[in-house]
PDB file of C-alpha atoms in Angstrom:
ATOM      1  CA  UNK E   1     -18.468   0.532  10.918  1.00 45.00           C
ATOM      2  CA  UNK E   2     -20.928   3.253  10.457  1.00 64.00           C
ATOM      3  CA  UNK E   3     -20.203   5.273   6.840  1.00 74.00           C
ATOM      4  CA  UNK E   4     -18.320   8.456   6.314  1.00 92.00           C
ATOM      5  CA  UNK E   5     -18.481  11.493   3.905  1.00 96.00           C
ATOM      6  CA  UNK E   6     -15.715  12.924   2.006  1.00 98.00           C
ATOM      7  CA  UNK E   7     -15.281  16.839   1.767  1.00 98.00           C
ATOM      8  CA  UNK E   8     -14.407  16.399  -1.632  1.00 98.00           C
ATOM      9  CA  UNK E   9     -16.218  13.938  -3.735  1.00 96.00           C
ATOM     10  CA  UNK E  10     -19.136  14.203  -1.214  1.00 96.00           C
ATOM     11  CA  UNK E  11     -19.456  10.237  -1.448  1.00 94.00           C
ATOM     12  CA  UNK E  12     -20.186   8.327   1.395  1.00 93.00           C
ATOM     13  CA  UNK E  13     -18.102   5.165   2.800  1.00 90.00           C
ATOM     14  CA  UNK E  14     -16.123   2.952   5.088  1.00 90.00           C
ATOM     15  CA  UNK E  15     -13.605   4.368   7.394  1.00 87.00           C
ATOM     16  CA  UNK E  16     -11.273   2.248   5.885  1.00 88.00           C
ATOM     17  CA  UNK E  17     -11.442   3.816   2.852  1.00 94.00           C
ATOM     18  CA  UNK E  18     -11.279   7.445   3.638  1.00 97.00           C
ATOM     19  CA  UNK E  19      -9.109   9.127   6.132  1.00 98.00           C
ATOM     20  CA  UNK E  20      -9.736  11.582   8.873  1.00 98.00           C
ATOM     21  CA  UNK E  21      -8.152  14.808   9.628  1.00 98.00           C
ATOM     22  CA  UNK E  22      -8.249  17.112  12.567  1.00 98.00           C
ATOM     23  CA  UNK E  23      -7.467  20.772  13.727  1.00 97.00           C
ATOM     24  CA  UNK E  24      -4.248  20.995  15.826  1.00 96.00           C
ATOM     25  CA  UNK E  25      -3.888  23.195  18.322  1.00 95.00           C
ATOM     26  CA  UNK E  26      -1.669  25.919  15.601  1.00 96.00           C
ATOM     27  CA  UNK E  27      -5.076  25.778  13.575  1.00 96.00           C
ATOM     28  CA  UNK E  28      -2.956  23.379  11.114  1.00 97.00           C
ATOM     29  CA  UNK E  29      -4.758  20.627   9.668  1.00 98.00           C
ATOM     30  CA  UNK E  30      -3.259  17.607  11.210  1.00 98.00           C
ATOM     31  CA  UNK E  31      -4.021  13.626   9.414  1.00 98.00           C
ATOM     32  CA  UNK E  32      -5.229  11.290  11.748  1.00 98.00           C
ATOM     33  CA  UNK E  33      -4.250   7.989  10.297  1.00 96.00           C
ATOM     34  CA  UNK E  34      -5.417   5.843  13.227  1.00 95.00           C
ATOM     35  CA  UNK E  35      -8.592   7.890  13.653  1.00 95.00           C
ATOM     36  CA  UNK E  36      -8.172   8.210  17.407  1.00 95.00           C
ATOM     37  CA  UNK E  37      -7.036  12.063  17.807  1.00 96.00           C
ATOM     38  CA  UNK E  38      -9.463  14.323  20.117  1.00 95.00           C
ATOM     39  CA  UNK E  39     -12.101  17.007  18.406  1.00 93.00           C
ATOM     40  CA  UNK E  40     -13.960  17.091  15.211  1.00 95.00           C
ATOM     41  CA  UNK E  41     -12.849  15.437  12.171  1.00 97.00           C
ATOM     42  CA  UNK E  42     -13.800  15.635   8.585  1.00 97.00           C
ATOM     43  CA  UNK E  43     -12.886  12.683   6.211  1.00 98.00           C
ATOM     44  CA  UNK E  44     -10.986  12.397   2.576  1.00 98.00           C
ATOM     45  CA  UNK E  45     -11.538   9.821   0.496  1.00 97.00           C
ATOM     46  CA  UNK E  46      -8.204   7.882   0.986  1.00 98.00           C
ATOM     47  CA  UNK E  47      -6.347   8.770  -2.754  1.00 98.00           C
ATOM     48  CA  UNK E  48      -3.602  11.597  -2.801  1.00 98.00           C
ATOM     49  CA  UNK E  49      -5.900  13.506  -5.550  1.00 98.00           C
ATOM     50  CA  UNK E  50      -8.337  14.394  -3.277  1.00 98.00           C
ATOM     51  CA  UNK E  51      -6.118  14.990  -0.683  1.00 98.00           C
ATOM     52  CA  UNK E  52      -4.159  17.624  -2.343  1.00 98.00           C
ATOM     53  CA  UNK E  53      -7.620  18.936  -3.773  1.00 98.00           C
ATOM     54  CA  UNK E  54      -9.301  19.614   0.051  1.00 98.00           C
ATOM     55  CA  UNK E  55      -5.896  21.597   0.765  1.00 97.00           C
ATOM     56  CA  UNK E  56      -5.884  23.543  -2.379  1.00 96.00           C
ATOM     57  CA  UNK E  57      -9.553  24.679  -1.742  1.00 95.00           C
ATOM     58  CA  UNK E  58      -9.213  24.773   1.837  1.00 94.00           C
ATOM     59  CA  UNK E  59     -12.465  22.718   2.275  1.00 97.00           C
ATOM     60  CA  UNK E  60     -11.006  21.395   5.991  1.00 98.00           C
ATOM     61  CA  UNK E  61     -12.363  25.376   7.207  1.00 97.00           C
ATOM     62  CA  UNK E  62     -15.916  24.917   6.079  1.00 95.00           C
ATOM     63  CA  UNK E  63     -15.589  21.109   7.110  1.00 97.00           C
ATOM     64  CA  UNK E  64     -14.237  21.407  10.728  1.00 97.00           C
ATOM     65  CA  UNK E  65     -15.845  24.598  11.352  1.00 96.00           C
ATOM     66  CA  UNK E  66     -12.699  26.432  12.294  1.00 96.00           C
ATOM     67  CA  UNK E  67     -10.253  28.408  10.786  1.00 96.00           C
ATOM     68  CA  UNK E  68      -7.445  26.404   9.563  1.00 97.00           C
ATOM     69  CA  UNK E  69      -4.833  26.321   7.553  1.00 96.00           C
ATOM     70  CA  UNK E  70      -3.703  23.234   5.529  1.00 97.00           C
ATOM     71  CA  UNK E  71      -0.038  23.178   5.068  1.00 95.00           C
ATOM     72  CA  UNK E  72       1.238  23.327   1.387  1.00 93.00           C
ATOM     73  CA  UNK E  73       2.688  19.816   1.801  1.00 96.00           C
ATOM     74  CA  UNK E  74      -0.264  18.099   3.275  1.00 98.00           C
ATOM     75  CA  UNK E  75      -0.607  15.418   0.743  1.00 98.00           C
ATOM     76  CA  UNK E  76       3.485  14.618   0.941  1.00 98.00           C
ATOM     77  CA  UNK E  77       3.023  14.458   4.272  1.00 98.00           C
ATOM     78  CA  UNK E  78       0.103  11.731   4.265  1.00 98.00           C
ATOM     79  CA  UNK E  79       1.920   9.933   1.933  1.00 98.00           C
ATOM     80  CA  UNK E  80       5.540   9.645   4.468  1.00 98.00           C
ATOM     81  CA  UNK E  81       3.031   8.633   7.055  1.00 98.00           C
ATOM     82  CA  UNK E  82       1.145   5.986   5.140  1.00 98.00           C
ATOM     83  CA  UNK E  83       4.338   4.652   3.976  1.00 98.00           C
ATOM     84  CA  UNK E  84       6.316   4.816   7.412  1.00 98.00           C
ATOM     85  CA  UNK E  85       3.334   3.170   8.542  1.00 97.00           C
ATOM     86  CA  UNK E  86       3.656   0.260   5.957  1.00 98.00           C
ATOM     87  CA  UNK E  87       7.742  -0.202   6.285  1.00 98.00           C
ATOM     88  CA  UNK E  88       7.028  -0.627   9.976  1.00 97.00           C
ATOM     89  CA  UNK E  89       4.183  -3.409   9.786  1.00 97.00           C
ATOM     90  CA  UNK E  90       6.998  -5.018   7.310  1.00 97.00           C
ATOM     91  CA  UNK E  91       9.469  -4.783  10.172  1.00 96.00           C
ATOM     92  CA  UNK E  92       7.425  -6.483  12.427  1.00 96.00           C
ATOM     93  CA  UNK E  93       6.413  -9.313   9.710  1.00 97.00           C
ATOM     94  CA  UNK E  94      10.480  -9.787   9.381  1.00 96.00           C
ATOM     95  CA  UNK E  95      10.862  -9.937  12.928  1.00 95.00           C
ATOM     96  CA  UNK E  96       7.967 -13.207  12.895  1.00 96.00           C
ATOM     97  CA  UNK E  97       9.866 -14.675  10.228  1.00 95.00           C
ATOM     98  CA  UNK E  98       6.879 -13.975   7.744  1.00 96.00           C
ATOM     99  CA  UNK E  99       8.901 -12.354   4.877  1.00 97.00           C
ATOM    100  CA  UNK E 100      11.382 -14.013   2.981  1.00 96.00           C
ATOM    101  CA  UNK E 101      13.995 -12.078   0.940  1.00 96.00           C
ATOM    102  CA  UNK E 102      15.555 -12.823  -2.882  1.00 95.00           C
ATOM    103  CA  UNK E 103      14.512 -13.286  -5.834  1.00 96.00           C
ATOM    104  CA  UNK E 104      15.124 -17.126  -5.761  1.00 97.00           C
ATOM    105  CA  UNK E 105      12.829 -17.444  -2.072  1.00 98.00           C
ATOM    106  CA  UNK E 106      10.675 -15.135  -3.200  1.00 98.00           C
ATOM    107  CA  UNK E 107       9.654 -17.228  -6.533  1.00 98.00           C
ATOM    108  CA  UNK E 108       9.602 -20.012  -4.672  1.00 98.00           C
ATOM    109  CA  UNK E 109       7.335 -18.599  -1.954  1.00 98.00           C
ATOM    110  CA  UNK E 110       5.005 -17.505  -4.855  1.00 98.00           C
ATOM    111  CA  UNK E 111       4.977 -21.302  -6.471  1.00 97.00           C
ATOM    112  CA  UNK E 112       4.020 -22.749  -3.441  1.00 97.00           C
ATOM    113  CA  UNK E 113       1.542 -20.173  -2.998  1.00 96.00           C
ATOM    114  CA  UNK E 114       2.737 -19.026   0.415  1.00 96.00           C
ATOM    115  CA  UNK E 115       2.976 -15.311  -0.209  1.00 98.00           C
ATOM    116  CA  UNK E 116       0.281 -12.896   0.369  1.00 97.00           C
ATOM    117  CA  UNK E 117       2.172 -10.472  -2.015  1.00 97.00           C
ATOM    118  CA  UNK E 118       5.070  -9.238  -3.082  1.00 98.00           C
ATOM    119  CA  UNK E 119       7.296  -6.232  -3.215  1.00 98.00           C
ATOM    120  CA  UNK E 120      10.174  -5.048  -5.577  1.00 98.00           C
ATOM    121  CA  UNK E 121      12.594  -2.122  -5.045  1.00 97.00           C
ATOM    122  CA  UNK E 122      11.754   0.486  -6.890  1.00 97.00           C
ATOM    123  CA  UNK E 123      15.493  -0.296  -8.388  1.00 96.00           C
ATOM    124  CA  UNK E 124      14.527  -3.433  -9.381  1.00 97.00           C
ATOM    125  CA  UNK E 125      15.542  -5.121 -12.993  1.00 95.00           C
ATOM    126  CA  UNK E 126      12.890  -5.428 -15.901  1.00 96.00           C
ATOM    127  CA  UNK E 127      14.124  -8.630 -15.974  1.00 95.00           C
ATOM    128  CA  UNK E 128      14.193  -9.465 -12.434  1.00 94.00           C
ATOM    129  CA  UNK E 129      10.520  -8.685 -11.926  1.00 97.00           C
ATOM    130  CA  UNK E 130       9.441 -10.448 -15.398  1.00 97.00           C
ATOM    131  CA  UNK E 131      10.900 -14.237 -13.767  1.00 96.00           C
ATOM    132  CA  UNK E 132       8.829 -13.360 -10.837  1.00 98.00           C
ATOM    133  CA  UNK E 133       5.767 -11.975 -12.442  1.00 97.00           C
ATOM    134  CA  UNK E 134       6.483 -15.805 -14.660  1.00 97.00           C
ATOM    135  CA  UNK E 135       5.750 -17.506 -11.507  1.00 98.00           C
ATOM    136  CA  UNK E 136       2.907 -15.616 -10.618  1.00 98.00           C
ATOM    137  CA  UNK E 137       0.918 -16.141 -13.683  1.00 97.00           C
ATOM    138  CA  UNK E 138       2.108 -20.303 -13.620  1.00 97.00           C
ATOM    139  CA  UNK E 139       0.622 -20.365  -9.678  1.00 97.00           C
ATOM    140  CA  UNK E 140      -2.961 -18.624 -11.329  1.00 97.00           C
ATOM    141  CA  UNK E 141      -2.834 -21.263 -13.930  1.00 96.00           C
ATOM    142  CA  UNK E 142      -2.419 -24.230 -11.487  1.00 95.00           C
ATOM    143  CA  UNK E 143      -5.428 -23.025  -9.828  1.00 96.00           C
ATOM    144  CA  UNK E 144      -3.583 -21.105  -7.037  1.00 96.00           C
ATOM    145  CA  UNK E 145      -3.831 -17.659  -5.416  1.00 96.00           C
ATOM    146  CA  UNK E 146      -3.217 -14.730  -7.505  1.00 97.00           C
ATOM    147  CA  UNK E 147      -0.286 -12.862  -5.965  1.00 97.00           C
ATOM    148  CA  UNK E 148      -0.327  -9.222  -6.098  1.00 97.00           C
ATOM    149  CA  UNK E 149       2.836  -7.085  -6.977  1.00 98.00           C
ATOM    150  CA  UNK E 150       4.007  -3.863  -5.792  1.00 98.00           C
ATOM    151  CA  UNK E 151       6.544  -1.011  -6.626  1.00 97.00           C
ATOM    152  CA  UNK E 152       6.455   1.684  -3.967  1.00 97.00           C
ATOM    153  CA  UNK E 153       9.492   1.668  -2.062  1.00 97.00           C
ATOM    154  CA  UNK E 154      13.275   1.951  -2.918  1.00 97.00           C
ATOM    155  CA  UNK E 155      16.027  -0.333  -2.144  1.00 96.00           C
ATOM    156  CA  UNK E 156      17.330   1.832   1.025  1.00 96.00           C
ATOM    157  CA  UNK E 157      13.710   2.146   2.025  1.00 97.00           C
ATOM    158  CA  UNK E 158      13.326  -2.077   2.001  1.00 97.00           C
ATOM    159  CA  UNK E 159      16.609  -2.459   3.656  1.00 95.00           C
ATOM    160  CA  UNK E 160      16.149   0.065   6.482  1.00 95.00           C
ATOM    161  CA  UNK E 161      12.912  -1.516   7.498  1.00 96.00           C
ATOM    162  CA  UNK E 162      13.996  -4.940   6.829  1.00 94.00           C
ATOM    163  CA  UNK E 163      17.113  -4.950   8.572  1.00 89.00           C
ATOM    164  CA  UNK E 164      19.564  -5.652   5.470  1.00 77.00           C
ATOM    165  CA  UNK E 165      21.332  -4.368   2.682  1.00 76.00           C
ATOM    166  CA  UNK E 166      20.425  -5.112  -1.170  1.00 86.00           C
ATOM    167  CA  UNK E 167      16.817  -5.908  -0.711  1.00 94.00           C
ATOM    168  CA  UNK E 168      15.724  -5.923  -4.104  1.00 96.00           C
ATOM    169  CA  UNK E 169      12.534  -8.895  -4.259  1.00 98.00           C
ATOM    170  CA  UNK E 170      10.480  -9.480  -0.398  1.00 97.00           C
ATOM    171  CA  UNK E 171       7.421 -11.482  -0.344  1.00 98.00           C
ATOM    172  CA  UNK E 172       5.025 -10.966   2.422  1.00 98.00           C
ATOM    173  CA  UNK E 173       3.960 -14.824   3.626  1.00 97.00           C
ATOM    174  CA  UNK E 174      -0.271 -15.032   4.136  1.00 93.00           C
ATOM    175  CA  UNK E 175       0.253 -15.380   8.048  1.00 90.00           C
ATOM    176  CA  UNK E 176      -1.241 -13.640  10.397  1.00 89.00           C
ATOM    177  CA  UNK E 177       1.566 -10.623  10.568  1.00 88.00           C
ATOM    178  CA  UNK E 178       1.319 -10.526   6.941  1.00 91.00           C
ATOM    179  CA  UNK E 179      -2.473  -9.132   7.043  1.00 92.00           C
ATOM    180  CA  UNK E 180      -0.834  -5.674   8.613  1.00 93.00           C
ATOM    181  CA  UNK E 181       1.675  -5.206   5.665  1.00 96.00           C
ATOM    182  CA  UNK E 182      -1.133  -6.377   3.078  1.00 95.00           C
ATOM    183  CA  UNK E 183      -3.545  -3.989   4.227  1.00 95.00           C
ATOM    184  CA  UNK E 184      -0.843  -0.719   4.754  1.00 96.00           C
ATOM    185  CA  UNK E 185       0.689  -1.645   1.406  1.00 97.00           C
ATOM    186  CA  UNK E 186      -2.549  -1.684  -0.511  1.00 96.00           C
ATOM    187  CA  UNK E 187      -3.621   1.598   1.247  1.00 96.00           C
ATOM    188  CA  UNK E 188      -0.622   3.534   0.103  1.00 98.00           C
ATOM    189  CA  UNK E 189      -0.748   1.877  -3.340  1.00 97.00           C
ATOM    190  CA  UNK E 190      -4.453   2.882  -4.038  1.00 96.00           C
ATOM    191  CA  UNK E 191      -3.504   6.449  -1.974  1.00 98.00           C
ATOM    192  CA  UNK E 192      -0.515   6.818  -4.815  1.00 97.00           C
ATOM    193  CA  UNK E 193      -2.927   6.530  -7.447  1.00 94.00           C
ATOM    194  CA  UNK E 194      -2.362   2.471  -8.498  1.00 83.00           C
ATOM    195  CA  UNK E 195      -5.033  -0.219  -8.739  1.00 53.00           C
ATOM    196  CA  UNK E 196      -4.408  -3.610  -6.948  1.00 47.00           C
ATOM    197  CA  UNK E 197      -6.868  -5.064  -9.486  1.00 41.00           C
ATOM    198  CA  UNK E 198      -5.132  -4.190 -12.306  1.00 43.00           C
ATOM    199  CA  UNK E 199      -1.937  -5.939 -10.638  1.00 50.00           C
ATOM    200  CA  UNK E 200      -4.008  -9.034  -9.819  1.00 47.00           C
ATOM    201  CA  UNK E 201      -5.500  -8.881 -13.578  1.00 39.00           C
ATOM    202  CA  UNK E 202      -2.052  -8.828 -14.894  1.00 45.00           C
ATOM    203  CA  UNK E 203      -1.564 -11.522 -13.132  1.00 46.00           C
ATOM    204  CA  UNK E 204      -4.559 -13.883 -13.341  1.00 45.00           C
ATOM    205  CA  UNK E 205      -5.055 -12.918 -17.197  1.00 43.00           C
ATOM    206  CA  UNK E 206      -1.438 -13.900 -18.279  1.00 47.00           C
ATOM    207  CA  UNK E 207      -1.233 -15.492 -21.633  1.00 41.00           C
ATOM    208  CA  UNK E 208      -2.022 -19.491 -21.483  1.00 39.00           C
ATOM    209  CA  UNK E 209       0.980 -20.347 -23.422  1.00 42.00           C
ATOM    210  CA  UNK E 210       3.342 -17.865 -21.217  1.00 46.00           C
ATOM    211  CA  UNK E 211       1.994 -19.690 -18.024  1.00 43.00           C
ATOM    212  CA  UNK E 212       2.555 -23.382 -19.617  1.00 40.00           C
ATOM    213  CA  UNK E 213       6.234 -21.935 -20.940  1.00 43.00           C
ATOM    214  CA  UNK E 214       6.476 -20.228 -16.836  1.00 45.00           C
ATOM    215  CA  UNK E 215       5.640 -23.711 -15.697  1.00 42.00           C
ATOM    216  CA  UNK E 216       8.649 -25.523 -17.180  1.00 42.00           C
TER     217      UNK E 216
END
């Protein structure tokens, strides 16, 4: 892929990392998540920030050389989108039998080293997430993958896309309709301002004795 430039920080990079919006036909400024719409585009570095900063300075005008008009939610509305987008790829991954649901599958999914990552409802216990978080830190120290953790979604959210009620813990399974979620959920995490790094360091820098005490 050939690199981009974003309106806003004026730093160059991948398409995957930036996204692209459009004109629409009202002269609104329309987000082209799948980069496919018609007509110029301009790109945006893909984090909410500099979303919201392109609309409040109007820098899509000078960018797509016409004159339009951001609308005042524009970074809300990226965000629904990136999310719907994510929720949907889970769907899918349900529907292939690639996401396993509970906190008691989901731990043990995580042990074994099967999941690609995992998601808790934004409703989710302190304590619920610690005896997972316990079993991500033990599966580091054994030498196995460190499993990222995410928070964006509610319980309704997780049980409308995944076909059930009470969906509090999911894990994602590394298969090959996993790789849609991963990539969807990491772009809306980094897009909501969150680091998968630092969830990764969390996990791979756990405390030696916690991971020989999360072992037991």
């Amino acid at each position: 892929m050939s690199e981009r430039t974003c309106i806003v920080t004026r730093g160059s990079g991948e398409p995957d990392g930036l996204l692209r919006f459009v004109a629409g036909p009202d002269m609104s400024v329309v987000p082209d998540l799948k980069r496919r719409l018609p007509g110029r585009g301009c790109w945006v570095t893909a984090e909410r920030v500099h979303v919201d900063q392109a609309a409040r300075k109007n820098l899509f005008a000078r960018a797509l050389k016409a004159k339009v008009t951001p609308p005042a939610d524009l970074g809300a509305m990226v965000d629904r989108l990136m999310a719907q987008a994510a929720l949907g790829s889970l769907g899918l991954a349900r529907k292939a039998g690639q996401v396993v649901l509970g906190a008691a599958k989901v731990e043990a999914a995580v042990r074994a080293g099967k999941a690609a990552l995992v998601l808790h409802a934004l409703e989710a216990s302190p304590d619920g997430v610690r005896k997972i978080d316990q079993a991500r830190r033990a599966t580091v120290h054994l030498g196995g993958p460190d499993i990222p953790a995410y928070k964006l979604f509610s319980q309704a959210e997780l049980g409308l896309a995944l076909g059930g009620t009470n969906v509090i813990h999911a894990a994602v399974l590394a298969q090959d309709a996993g790789k849609a979620v991963v990539k969807r959920v990491v772009a809306l995490d980094r897009y909501r301002g969150g680091s998968p790094d630092d969830r990764t360091f969390v996990a791979a820098t756990g405390v030696c004795d916690d991971a020989a005490e999360d072992m037991e």
